Amino acid sequence: MSSCRLVIFGATGDLVRRLLLPALYNLAATGLLPERCALIGVAREQQSSEAFRQSLLDALREHLSGRFDLQVATRLLASARYVRGDIDYPGTYANLAAALTAMEEHRVASANRLFYLALPPMTFATVVNNLARFDLTTEREGTGWRRVIVEKPFGVSLDSAMALNRALADTLGERQLYRIDHYLGKASVQNIQTLRFGNGIFEPIWNREYIDHVQITVAETVTAERRGRFYDATGALRDMVPNHLFQILAAVTMEPPSHFDARSVHEAKAAVLGAVRPGGYGERSDALVRGQYTAGAIDGVNVNAYRDTPYVASSSATETYVALNLRVDTPRWSEVPFYLRTGKALKRHRAEVAITFKRSPPMMFSEQQAERLTANVLVLEIAPEEGVGLRLNAKSPNPLLDIGGVNMKFQFRDYFDAVRAVGYEKLIHDCMSGDSTLFQSAEMVEAGWRAVAPFTDGWVGSGAQGPYPYPAGSQGPAEADALLARDGRAWRPLAEEDIA
Ligand code: BG6
């Protein structure tokens, strides 16, 4: 891939400054960007290309801190241009077309084009239609490729996601469309597949015969403080579950694809997401708990209640925490509970998958020893550390036959060179190389929304079920503990010091 014009819509936004730009910088620093890669930013603000370049430089300085190298940044931004314009206004696309033509005339006749839509989902169809109207996305012999990346959330419900898929398909081929979920850019999430399918020891026990239950946690300490408007209309369930948590769930539960190519992986993931059902005993409270943080303290810092967040209604019923009890109705997973939880303003930042295996038969141990035997737990750590841990039972050196729980642990940073990554690098690189394996297909997105529909349609809106309050800095609402206690189980503690 020798050249690429990267057009970023929403170029002055937070996502671009915090994540996308540092990722482009990291790719440039490691020589993974095409030789001739030029940026064009599109946004509403009035500014010159010079001022745009300067603001990108400032953003890199701020977000890369110690790692900033002016030479790399200058090389990346040297030919960056800015096109001011409203996305509803056809003139914007005419100006963009002129800027692209000017760039291409000065370099090569044909150049690949990547359009990155760092915009809210309700604008995707407008932008893509206008790009097509101005002939910016048509692929012809000798013109190079044209691809479009869209950010999450992809729709806000099954119906809106289906409508969006249809609207985009009017003007773009599915292989031109890259639906991003930055969790798929995380090495530890990608590693789930490698761990499962690259090690002969796991697949034979990766099923209902050996696994008691699975917990997937994405706990955040961050609050909704700076995103009140978006968050209050969205909530934890829509913001995190059909996308990030389901990407993890799909990696854990998918059947082995025949090849690791985009089509086989997408089909395997869509199939397993299509088998997700609410768990429990038929009551809605068995399968879903919603929470909302009240005032509290995280690591000694006072935090306001969610309802005191700017742009959040003082009587808001939006959940900032959600816990789900699910089943994956496939022969491999039949009746195995999958407990998922995610929330903001919690005690610790922790994202992990914990796979608890069935206990070994205890009869050869004395009653006292048998009580000390714990279930084996395989923990796939995603954040803040990336690694894998296994909880085992071992004999302590104590002369009395005592049994204790021990941990085997591996951390990525101990084995592989620390890679400077924000998570978008691999995704952007893969898109430029035409590999959509780590992106979401239309079927995957729709299967994700279909699986949460029983929770979003009626249940959440009814107001009958919470959100239950939990103090900022806690582990979430007590009702979420009850969700597992009913099955005789408990969540893994969020804080390291509380984990046995
Ligand atoms: C985003 C959500 O997609 O992911 C945010 O909109 C959330 O609410 C973020 O904080 C979490 O991403 P990460 O990589 O920090 O775990």
Short mmCIF file of C-alpha atoms and ligand atoms in Angstrom, two decimals:
data_model
loop_
_atom_site.label_atom_id
_atom_site.label_comp_id
_atom_site.label_asym_id
_atom_site.label_seq_id
_atom_site.Cartn_x
_atom_site.Cartn_y
_atom_site.Cartn_z
CA MET A 1 0.00 0.00 0.00
CA SER A 2 1.92 3.04 -1.21
CA SER A 3 -0.43 5.92 -0.59
CA CYS A 4 -3.55 6.87 1.29
CA ARG A 5 -5.63 9.98 1.75
CA LEU A 6 -7.20 9.82 5.16
CA VAL A 7 -10.26 12.04 5.44
CA ILE A 8 -11.45 12.51 9.02
CA PHE A 9 -14.96 13.86 9.62
CA GLY A 10 -15.34 15.32 13.10
CA ALA A 11 -11.64 16.18 12.98
CA THR A 12 -11.70 18.65 15.87
CA GLY A 13 -13.43 16.24 18.27
CA ASP A 14 -12.16 14.56 21.40
CA LEU A 15 -11.88 11.08 19.88
CA VAL A 16 -9.55 12.29 17.16
CA ARG A 17 -7.34 14.27 19.52
CA ARG A 18 -7.18 11.63 22.27
CA LEU A 19 -7.07 8.36 20.35
CA LEU A 20 -7.03 8.50 16.58
CA LEU A 21 -4.21 10.97 16.16
CA PRO A 22 -1.90 9.29 18.73
CA ALA A 23 -2.62 5.99 16.96
CA LEU A 24 -1.63 7.50 13.60
CA TYR A 25 1.48 8.90 15.23
CA ASN A 26 2.37 5.45 16.65
CA LEU A 27 1.89 3.90 13.21
CA ALA A 28 4.08 6.60 11.65
CA ALA A 29 6.74 6.13 14.34
CA THR A 30 6.93 2.40 13.64
CA GLY A 31 6.92 2.82 9.86
CA LEU A 32 3.48 1.25 9.43
CA LEU A 33 1.76 4.11 7.63
CA PRO A 34 1.87 4.20 3.84
CA GLU A 35 4.77 6.25 2.54
CA ARG A 36 2.50 8.90 1.13
CA CYS A 37 -0.25 9.36 3.69
CA ALA A 38 -2.03 12.68 3.85
CA LEU A 39 -4.70 13.80 6.27
CA ILE A 40 -7.71 15.95 5.49
CA GLY A 41 -9.76 17.11 8.46
CA VAL A 42 -13.40 18.09 8.00
CA ALA A 43 -15.31 19.91 10.74
CA ARG A 44 -17.57 22.89 11.35
CA GLU A 45 -15.12 25.25 13.02
CA GLN A 46 -13.63 28.07 10.98
CA GLN A 47 -9.85 27.66 10.79
CA SER A 48 -7.04 27.54 8.26
CA SER A 49 -5.09 24.39 7.37
CA GLU A 50 -2.13 25.94 9.16
CA ALA A 51 -4.15 26.40 12.38
CA PHE A 52 -5.49 22.83 12.00
CA ARG A 53 -1.96 21.41 11.74
CA GLN A 54 -0.94 23.39 14.80
CA SER A 55 -3.92 22.13 16.81
CA LEU A 56 -3.08 18.53 15.87
CA LEU A 57 0.49 19.10 16.92
CA ASP A 58 -0.71 20.46 20.28
CA ALA A 59 -3.01 17.46 20.71
CA LEU A 60 -0.10 15.08 20.07
CA ARG A 61 2.08 16.93 22.57
CA GLU A 62 -0.66 16.69 25.16
CA HIS A 63 -1.61 13.06 24.66
CA LEU A 64 1.78 11.49 23.95
CA SER A 65 3.52 13.38 26.77
CA GLY A 66 7.10 12.02 27.10
CA ARG A 67 7.00 10.05 23.84
CA PHE A 68 6.46 13.01 21.56
CA ASP A 69 9.04 13.26 18.75
CA LEU A 70 8.68 16.43 16.71
CA GLN A 71 10.22 14.86 13.62
CA VAL A 72 7.67 12.05 13.47
CA ALA A 73 4.81 14.46 14.14
CA THR A 74 5.98 16.90 11.48
CA ARG A 75 6.27 14.14 8.91
CA LEU A 76 2.76 12.93 9.76
CA LEU A 77 1.16 16.36 9.62
CA ALA A 78 3.21 18.09 6.92
CA SER A 79 0.59 17.76 4.21
CA ALA A 80 -2.52 17.88 6.43
CA ARG A 81 -5.35 20.05 5.07
CA TYR A 82 -8.52 21.36 6.61
CA VAL A 83 -11.91 21.60 4.94
CA ARG A 84 -14.45 23.64 6.86
CA GLY A 85 -18.04 22.60 6.45
CA ASP A 86 -21.32 21.33 7.71
CA ILE A 87 -21.97 17.69 6.85
CA ASP A 88 -25.50 18.57 5.64
CA TYR A 89 -24.19 21.13 3.16
CA PRO A 90 -23.30 19.83 -0.34
CA GLY A 91 -20.65 22.55 -0.72
CA THR A 92 -18.60 20.75 1.97
CA TYR A 93 -18.26 17.69 -0.27
CA ALA A 94 -17.49 19.80 -3.33
CA ASN A 95 -14.67 21.45 -1.36
CA LEU A 96 -13.49 18.08 -0.12
CA ALA A 97 -13.47 16.69 -3.67
CA ALA A 98 -11.42 19.69 -4.81
CA ALA A 99 -8.94 19.23 -1.93
CA LEU A 100 -8.55 15.54 -2.74
CA THR A 101 -8.06 16.20 -6.44
CA ALA A 102 -5.47 18.87 -5.70
CA MET A 103 -3.58 16.50 -3.41
CA GLU A 104 -3.74 13.66 -5.87
CA GLU A 105 -2.63 15.78 -8.83
CA HIS A 106 0.46 16.81 -6.94
CA ARG A 107 1.44 13.29 -6.08
CA VAL A 108 -0.02 10.32 -7.91
CA ALA A 109 -2.92 10.05 -10.27
CA SER A 110 -4.67 7.38 -8.26
CA ALA A 111 -4.72 7.34 -4.50
CA ASN A 112 -6.50 5.20 -1.99
CA ARG A 113 -9.03 6.99 0.17
CA LEU A 114 -10.09 6.21 3.68
CA PHE A 115 -13.00 8.18 5.14
CA TYR A 116 -13.12 8.06 8.93
CA LEU A 117 -16.47 9.11 10.39
CA ALA A 118 -15.69 10.24 13.96
CA LEU A 119 -19.29 11.44 14.18
CA PRO A 120 -22.55 10.47 15.91
CA PRO A 121 -24.32 7.53 14.21
CA MET A 122 -27.34 9.57 13.08
CA THR A 123 -25.04 11.41 10.67
CA PHE A 124 -23.47 8.34 8.98
CA ALA A 125 -26.07 7.94 6.24
CA THR A 126 -25.99 11.66 5.34
CA VAL A 127 -22.22 11.69 5.02
CA VAL A 128 -22.00 8.44 3.09
CA ASN A 129 -24.78 9.51 0.69
CA ASN A 130 -23.09 12.81 0.04
CA LEU A 131 -19.72 11.15 -0.50
CA ALA A 132 -21.38 8.93 -3.11
CA ARG A 133 -23.20 11.88 -4.69
CA PHE A 134 -19.86 13.60 -5.24
CA ASP A 135 -18.40 10.38 -6.59
CA LEU A 136 -15.90 10.14 -3.75
CA THR A 137 -16.49 6.51 -2.78
CA THR A 138 -16.90 4.81 -6.18
CA GLU A 139 -14.14 2.29 -6.87
CA ARG A 140 -13.06 2.11 -10.51
CA GLU A 141 -10.22 0.43 -12.33
CA GLY A 142 -7.05 2.34 -11.48
CA THR A 143 -8.54 4.68 -8.87
CA GLY A 144 -7.37 2.79 -5.83
CA TRP A 145 -9.66 1.65 -3.02
CA ARG A 146 -12.30 3.68 -1.17
CA ARG A 147 -13.17 2.63 2.39
CA VAL A 148 -15.26 4.08 5.18
CA ILE A 149 -14.76 3.56 8.92
CA VAL A 150 -17.71 4.29 11.20
CA GLU A 151 -17.44 4.64 14.94
CA LYS A 152 -19.66 3.04 17.55
CA PRO A 153 -22.47 3.16 18.61
CA PHE A 154 -23.84 1.60 15.43
CA GLY A 155 -27.50 2.50 15.93
CA VAL A 156 -29.32 2.64 19.25
CA SER A 157 -31.54 -0.43 18.80
CA LEU A 158 -32.05 -3.39 16.46
CA ASP A 159 -34.39 -1.40 14.21
CA SER A 160 -32.10 1.60 13.94
CA ALA A 161 -29.03 -0.62 13.31
CA MET A 162 -30.89 -2.48 10.55
CA ALA A 163 -32.06 0.79 9.01
CA LEU A 164 -28.50 2.12 9.13
CA ASN A 165 -27.10 -1.04 7.54
CA ARG A 166 -29.66 -0.69 4.74
CA ALA A 167 -29.00 3.02 4.24
CA LEU A 168 -25.22 2.52 4.01
CA ALA A 169 -25.62 -0.48 1.71
CA ASP A 170 -27.39 1.78 -0.81
CA THR A 171 -24.13 3.43 -1.74
CA LEU A 172 -21.33 1.34 -0.24
CA GLY A 173 -20.36 -2.28 -0.72
CA GLU A 174 -20.12 -4.25 2.57
CA ARG A 175 -16.41 -4.79 1.90
CA GLN A 176 -15.90 -1.01 1.79
CA LEU A 177 -17.48 -0.52 5.20
CA TYR A 178 -15.47 -0.95 8.42
CA ARG A 179 -17.56 -0.80 11.64
CA ILE A 180 -15.08 -0.17 14.41
CA ASP A 181 -15.20 -1.39 17.99
CA HIS A 182 -12.02 -0.36 19.71
CA TYR A 183 -12.18 -3.36 22.07
CA LEU A 184 -11.22 -5.50 19.08
CA GLY A 185 -8.07 -3.41 18.80
CA LYS A 186 -6.93 -4.46 22.28
CA ALA A 187 -4.17 -7.08 22.19
CA SER A 188 -5.66 -8.86 25.21
CA VAL A 189 -9.04 -9.22 23.48
CA GLN A 190 -7.37 -10.52 20.31
CA ASN A 191 -5.41 -12.90 22.52
CA ILE A 192 -8.60 -14.69 23.62
CA GLN A 193 -8.73 -16.38 20.22
CA THR A 194 -5.03 -17.18 20.21
CA LEU A 195 -5.21 -18.60 23.70
CA ARG A 196 -8.22 -20.77 22.87
CA PHE A 197 -7.27 -21.99 19.43
CA GLY A 198 -3.46 -21.81 19.59
CA ASN A 199 -3.07 -24.02 22.68
CA GLY A 200 -4.16 -27.63 22.53
CA ILE A 201 -4.96 -27.74 26.26
CA PHE A 202 -7.93 -25.37 26.27
CA GLU A 203 -10.41 -26.42 23.58
CA PRO A 204 -11.14 -29.87 25.07
CA ILE A 205 -12.29 -28.28 28.34
CA TRP A 206 -13.86 -25.13 26.85
CA ASN A 207 -17.45 -26.24 27.20
CA ARG A 208 -20.39 -27.02 29.49
CA GLU A 209 -18.81 -30.27 30.71
CA TYR A 210 -15.99 -28.45 32.47
CA ILE A 211 -17.01 -24.81 32.84
CA ASP A 212 -19.30 -23.82 35.71
CA HIS A 213 -19.88 -20.21 34.70
CA VAL A 214 -18.22 -17.18 33.10
CA GLN A 215 -18.04 -13.60 34.39
CA ILE A 216 -17.23 -10.71 32.08
CA THR A 217 -16.48 -7.43 33.83
CA VAL A 218 -15.71 -3.98 32.46
CA ALA A 219 -15.61 -1.78 35.55
CA GLU A 220 -14.56 1.84 35.18
CA THR A 221 -13.66 4.50 37.72
CA VAL A 222 -14.42 7.28 35.24
CA THR A 223 -17.74 9.05 35.62
CA ALA A 224 -20.10 10.49 33.01
CA GLU A 225 -18.90 13.97 34.01
CA ARG A 226 -17.85 15.27 30.59
CA ARG A 227 -20.40 13.39 28.49
CA GLY A 228 -23.70 14.02 30.27
CA ARG A 229 -25.71 14.77 27.16
CA PHE A 230 -24.64 11.63 25.26
CA TYR A 231 -24.63 9.39 28.30
CA ASP A 232 -28.04 10.32 29.65
CA ALA A 233 -29.63 9.45 26.32
CA THR A 234 -27.64 6.20 26.07
CA GLY A 235 -26.95 4.53 29.42
CA ALA A 236 -24.51 1.78 30.34
CA LEU A 237 -26.40 -1.02 28.59
CA ARG A 238 -26.42 0.54 25.11
CA ASP A 239 -23.02 2.21 25.52
CA MET A 240 -21.11 -0.95 26.44
CA VAL A 241 -23.01 -4.23 26.11
CA PRO A 242 -24.03 -4.89 22.48
CA ASN A 243 -20.59 -3.75 21.39
CA HIS A 244 -17.62 -4.03 23.78
CA LEU A 245 -18.90 -6.71 26.16
CA PHE A 246 -20.38 -8.76 23.34
CA GLN A 247 -17.10 -8.63 21.41
CA ILE A 248 -15.47 -10.24 24.42
CA LEU A 249 -18.36 -12.69 24.85
CA ALA A 250 -18.16 -13.67 21.17
CA ALA A 251 -14.41 -14.30 21.37
CA VAL A 252 -14.92 -16.53 24.42
CA THR A 253 -17.89 -18.49 23.06
CA MET A 254 -17.52 -18.67 19.25
CA GLU A 255 -17.01 -22.00 17.54
CA PRO A 256 -13.58 -22.39 15.89
CA PRO A 257 -13.76 -20.81 12.42
CA SER A 258 -12.41 -22.85 9.52
CA HIS A 259 -9.89 -20.04 8.84
CA PHE A 260 -9.02 -16.77 10.53
CA ASP A 261 -10.30 -14.77 7.59
CA ALA A 262 -12.89 -12.01 7.89
CA ARG A 263 -15.84 -13.97 6.54
CA SER A 264 -15.30 -17.11 8.66
CA VAL A 265 -14.65 -15.13 11.85
CA HIS A 266 -17.64 -12.82 11.29
CA GLU A 267 -19.93 -15.78 10.63
CA ALA A 268 -18.76 -17.63 13.74
CA LYS A 269 -19.22 -14.54 15.92
CA ALA A 270 -22.61 -13.59 14.48
CA ALA A 271 -23.80 -17.18 15.00
CA VAL A 272 -22.88 -17.25 18.67
CA LEU A 273 -24.28 -13.77 19.35
CA GLY A 274 -27.46 -14.95 17.68
CA ALA A 275 -27.71 -17.65 20.38
CA VAL A 276 -27.58 -15.24 23.36
CA ARG A 277 -30.71 -15.31 25.58
CA PRO A 278 -31.67 -13.86 28.98
CA GLY A 279 -30.84 -16.29 31.82
CA GLY A 280 -32.52 -16.78 35.18
CA TYR A 281 -35.84 -18.22 36.22
CA GLY A 282 -38.25 -16.22 34.11
CA GLU A 283 -38.39 -13.07 36.26
CA ARG A 284 -36.85 -10.00 34.74
CA SER A 285 -34.94 -9.35 37.97
CA ASP A 286 -33.17 -12.71 37.45
CA ALA A 287 -31.50 -11.49 34.31
CA LEU A 288 -30.98 -7.73 34.58
CA VAL A 289 -29.97 -5.28 37.30
CA ARG A 290 -29.56 -1.59 36.59
CA GLY A 291 -27.74 0.83 38.87
CA GLN A 292 -26.96 4.54 39.05
CA TYR A 293 -24.17 6.07 41.11
CA THR A 294 -24.85 8.48 43.91
CA ALA A 295 -22.27 10.79 45.52
CA GLY A 296 -19.22 9.06 46.94
CA ALA A 297 -15.45 8.92 46.74
CA ILE A 298 -13.08 7.07 44.42
CA ASP A 299 -9.53 6.68 45.70
CA GLY A 300 -10.17 9.42 48.23
CA VAL A 301 -11.52 11.89 45.66
CA ASN A 302 -15.11 13.06 46.13
CA VAL A 303 -17.43 12.35 43.22
CA ASN A 304 -20.79 14.01 42.57
CA ALA A 305 -23.91 11.97 42.07
CA TYR A 306 -24.70 11.07 38.44
CA ARG A 307 -27.84 13.21 38.62
CA ASP A 308 -25.65 16.26 39.36
CA THR A 309 -23.73 15.81 36.09
CA PRO A 310 -24.06 18.69 33.60
CA TYR A 311 -26.82 17.99 31.02
CA VAL A 312 -28.25 15.12 33.10
CA ALA A 313 -31.84 15.45 34.32
CA SER A 314 -32.10 15.70 38.11
CA SER A 315 -34.64 12.84 38.03
CA SER A 316 -32.73 10.82 35.42
CA ALA A 317 -33.50 7.07 35.37
CA THR A 318 -30.54 6.29 33.08
CA GLU A 319 -28.38 3.42 34.31
CA THR A 320 -24.66 3.93 34.87
CA TYR A 321 -24.24 0.27 35.83
CA VAL A 322 -25.74 -2.87 34.41
CA ALA A 323 -25.43 -6.53 35.33
CA LEU A 324 -26.82 -9.26 33.09
CA ASN A 325 -27.35 -12.97 33.48
CA LEU A 326 -27.25 -14.59 30.03
CA ARG A 327 -27.20 -17.97 28.38
CA VAL A 328 -25.60 -18.91 25.09
CA ASP A 329 -27.95 -21.47 23.59
CA THR A 330 -25.53 -23.65 21.68
CA PRO A 331 -24.67 -27.31 22.32
CA ARG A 332 -21.28 -26.19 23.70
CA TRP A 333 -22.71 -23.73 26.22
CA SER A 334 -26.20 -24.97 27.03
CA GLU A 335 -27.14 -23.99 30.63
CA VAL A 336 -23.77 -22.35 31.43
CA PRO A 337 -24.47 -18.94 33.04
CA PHE A 338 -22.68 -15.93 31.59
CA TYR A 339 -22.74 -13.00 34.01
CA LEU A 340 -21.81 -9.65 32.48
CA ARG A 341 -21.41 -6.35 34.34
CA THR A 342 -20.17 -2.91 33.48
CA GLY A 343 -20.41 0.42 35.22
CA LYS A 344 -18.97 3.86 35.78
CA ALA A 345 -17.68 5.44 39.03
CA LEU A 346 -16.82 2.04 40.52
CA LYS A 347 -14.14 1.19 43.06
CA ARG A 348 -11.50 0.04 40.55
CA HIS A 349 -10.78 0.07 36.86
CA ARG A 350 -10.84 -3.60 35.90
CA ALA A 351 -11.77 -5.38 32.69
CA GLU A 352 -11.52 -9.16 32.65
CA VAL A 353 -13.06 -12.47 31.75
CA ALA A 354 -13.14 -14.98 34.61
CA ILE A 355 -13.88 -18.56 33.61
CA THR A 356 -14.73 -20.70 36.62
CA PHE A 357 -14.32 -24.44 36.15
CA LYS A 358 -16.33 -27.13 37.87
CA ARG A 359 -14.83 -28.40 41.10
CA SER A 360 -12.90 -31.65 41.31
CA PRO A 361 -14.51 -34.50 43.27
CA PRO A 362 -13.59 -33.89 46.93
CA MET A 363 -14.06 -37.37 48.44
CA MET A 364 -10.36 -38.27 48.73
CA PHE A 365 -9.73 -35.22 50.92
CA SER A 366 -10.77 -34.87 54.51
CA GLU A 367 -13.85 -32.76 55.15
CA GLN A 368 -11.69 -29.95 56.46
CA GLN A 369 -9.40 -30.03 53.41
CA ALA A 370 -12.28 -30.33 51.00
CA GLU A 371 -13.68 -27.11 52.36
CA ARG A 372 -10.47 -25.36 51.37
CA LEU A 373 -10.55 -26.55 47.78
CA THR A 374 -11.59 -23.72 45.52
CA ALA A 375 -12.75 -23.89 41.93
CA ASN A 376 -10.09 -23.27 39.27
CA VAL A 377 -10.54 -19.86 37.69
CA LEU A 378 -8.88 -18.80 34.45
CA VAL A 379 -8.73 -15.00 34.34
CA LEU A 380 -8.13 -13.20 31.07
CA GLU A 381 -7.07 -9.69 32.11
CA ILE A 382 -7.85 -6.87 29.71
CA ALA A 383 -7.29 -3.79 31.90
CA PRO A 384 -5.53 -2.19 33.67
CA GLU A 385 -2.98 -4.99 33.13
CA GLU A 386 -3.06 -7.31 30.14
CA GLY A 387 -2.36 -10.93 30.96
CA VAL A 388 -3.70 -14.31 31.98
CA GLY A 389 -3.99 -15.86 35.44
CA LEU A 390 -4.98 -19.30 36.64
CA ARG A 391 -6.18 -20.05 40.14
CA LEU A 392 -5.13 -23.49 41.35
CA ASN A 393 -5.22 -25.50 44.56
CA ALA A 394 -1.85 -26.52 45.96
CA LYS A 395 -0.48 -28.14 49.02
CA SER A 396 1.17 -25.75 51.37
CA PRO A 397 4.60 -26.79 52.74
CA ASN A 398 2.96 -27.04 56.12
CA PRO A 399 3.61 -30.56 57.52
CA LEU A 400 -0.11 -30.90 58.23
CA LEU A 401 -1.71 -31.58 54.86
CA ASP A 402 -2.97 -28.08 54.23
CA ILE A 403 -4.38 -26.85 50.99
CA GLY A 404 -4.12 -23.30 49.72
CA GLY A 405 -5.18 -21.37 46.63
CA VAL A 406 -2.27 -20.21 44.42
CA ASN A 407 -2.11 -18.11 41.26
CA MET A 408 -0.15 -18.72 38.06
CA LYS A 409 0.19 -15.47 36.17
CA PHE A 410 1.51 -14.20 32.89
CA GLN A 411 1.59 -10.55 31.89
CA PHE A 412 2.12 -9.40 28.31
CA ARG A 413 4.63 -6.77 29.36
CA ASP A 414 6.94 -9.44 30.85
CA TYR A 415 7.18 -11.36 27.59
CA PHE A 416 6.70 -8.96 24.72
CA ASP A 417 8.25 -5.58 24.07
CA ALA A 418 6.00 -2.87 25.37
CA VAL A 419 4.12 -1.65 22.34
CA ARG A 420 3.07 1.95 22.38
CA ALA A 421 -0.53 1.58 21.42
CA VAL A 422 -3.84 3.26 22.11
CA GLY A 423 -5.78 0.37 20.55
CA TYR A 424 -6.66 1.99 17.22
CA GLU A 425 -3.33 1.28 15.52
CA LYS A 426 -4.02 -2.27 14.45
CA LEU A 427 -7.56 -1.39 13.36
CA ILE A 428 -6.46 1.51 11.15
CA HIS A 429 -3.60 -0.52 9.75
CA ASP A 430 -5.86 -3.50 9.02
CA CYS A 431 -8.41 -1.26 7.31
CA MET A 432 -5.70 0.27 5.13
CA SER A 433 -4.55 -3.26 4.28
CA GLY A 434 -8.12 -4.36 3.44
CA ASP A 435 -8.47 -6.83 6.33
CA SER A 436 -11.85 -6.48 8.08
CA THR A 437 -11.49 -9.48 10.43
CA LEU A 438 -11.33 -7.23 13.51
CA PHE A 439 -14.29 -5.11 12.44
CA GLN A 440 -17.96 -5.86 12.81
CA SER A 441 -20.09 -7.22 10.01
CA ALA A 442 -23.72 -6.11 9.53
CA GLU A 443 -24.86 -9.48 10.93
CA MET A 444 -22.71 -9.17 14.05
CA VAL A 445 -24.06 -5.72 14.85
CA GLU A 446 -27.64 -6.82 14.32
CA ALA A 447 -27.15 -10.00 16.38
CA GLY A 448 -25.75 -7.86 19.23
CA TRP A 449 -28.76 -5.54 19.26
CA ARG A 450 -31.17 -8.46 18.90
CA ALA A 451 -29.63 -10.08 21.98
CA VAL A 452 -30.11 -6.96 24.14
CA ALA A 453 -33.58 -6.22 22.77
CA PRO A 454 -35.33 -8.17 25.57
CA PHE A 455 -33.59 -5.82 28.01
CA THR A 456 -33.99 -2.55 26.13
CA ASP A 457 -37.57 -3.11 24.93
CA GLY A 458 -39.95 -2.70 27.80
CA TRP A 459 -37.80 -3.90 30.67
CA VAL A 460 -35.57 -0.88 30.93
CA GLY A 461 -38.21 1.60 29.91
CA SER A 462 -40.78 0.32 32.39
CA GLY A 463 -39.05 2.05 35.29
CA ALA A 464 -40.14 -0.90 37.42
CA GLN A 465 -36.61 -2.03 37.86
CA GLY A 466 -34.27 0.53 39.27
CA PRO A 467 -31.92 1.95 38.59
CA TYR A 468 -30.77 1.00 42.06
CA PRO A 469 -28.46 3.52 43.70
CA TYR A 470 -24.83 2.65 44.48
CA PRO A 471 -22.29 5.04 45.98
CA ALA A 472 -19.47 6.15 43.68
CA GLY A 473 -16.38 4.16 44.66
CA SER A 474 -18.33 1.00 45.54
CA GLN A 475 -18.56 -2.33 43.68
CA GLY A 476 -22.03 -1.54 42.31
CA PRO A 477 -25.55 -2.02 43.69
CA ALA A 478 -26.30 -4.77 46.22
CA GLU A 479 -29.05 -6.03 43.87
CA ALA A 480 -26.33 -7.10 41.43
CA ASP A 481 -24.86 -9.33 44.16
CA ALA A 482 -28.30 -10.84 44.66
CA LEU A 483 -28.42 -11.69 40.94
CA LEU A 484 -25.57 -14.17 41.44
CA ALA A 485 -26.40 -15.14 45.03
CA ARG A 486 -29.69 -16.58 43.72
CA ASP A 487 -27.56 -19.05 41.72
CA GLY A 488 -25.28 -19.71 44.72
CA ARG A 489 -22.45 -17.68 43.18
CA ALA A 490 -20.68 -14.35 43.77
CA TRP A 491 -18.97 -11.71 41.63
CA ARG A 492 -15.21 -11.57 41.75
CA PRO A 493 -14.20 -8.55 43.84
CA LEU A 494 -13.10 -5.56 41.78
CA ALA A 495 -10.17 -4.60 43.94
CA GLU A 496 -6.99 -6.70 43.94
CA GLU A 497 -6.78 -6.52 47.74
CA ASP A 498 -10.23 -8.12 48.04
CA ILE A 499 -9.42 -11.07 45.75
CA ALA A 500 -8.56 -14.18 47.75
C1 BG6 B 1 -16.48 3.81 24.93
C2 BG6 B 1 -17.66 4.17 25.79
O1 BG6 B 1 -16.90 3.18 23.75
O2 BG6 B 1 -15.62 2.93 25.66
C3 BG6 B 1 -17.19 4.83 27.07
O3 BG6 B 1 -18.51 5.07 25.07
C4 BG6 B 1 -16.20 3.93 27.80
O4 BG6 B 1 -18.29 5.12 27.93
C5 BG6 B 1 -15.09 3.49 26.85
O5 BG6 B 1 -15.65 4.67 28.87
C6 BG6 B 1 -14.23 2.42 27.52
O6 BG6 B 1 -13.10 2.16 26.73
P1 BG6 B 1 -11.73 1.70 27.41
O7 BG6 B 1 -10.85 1.36 26.27
O8 BG6 B 1 -11.26 2.87 28.23
O9 BG6 B 1 -12.07 0.54 28.28
#
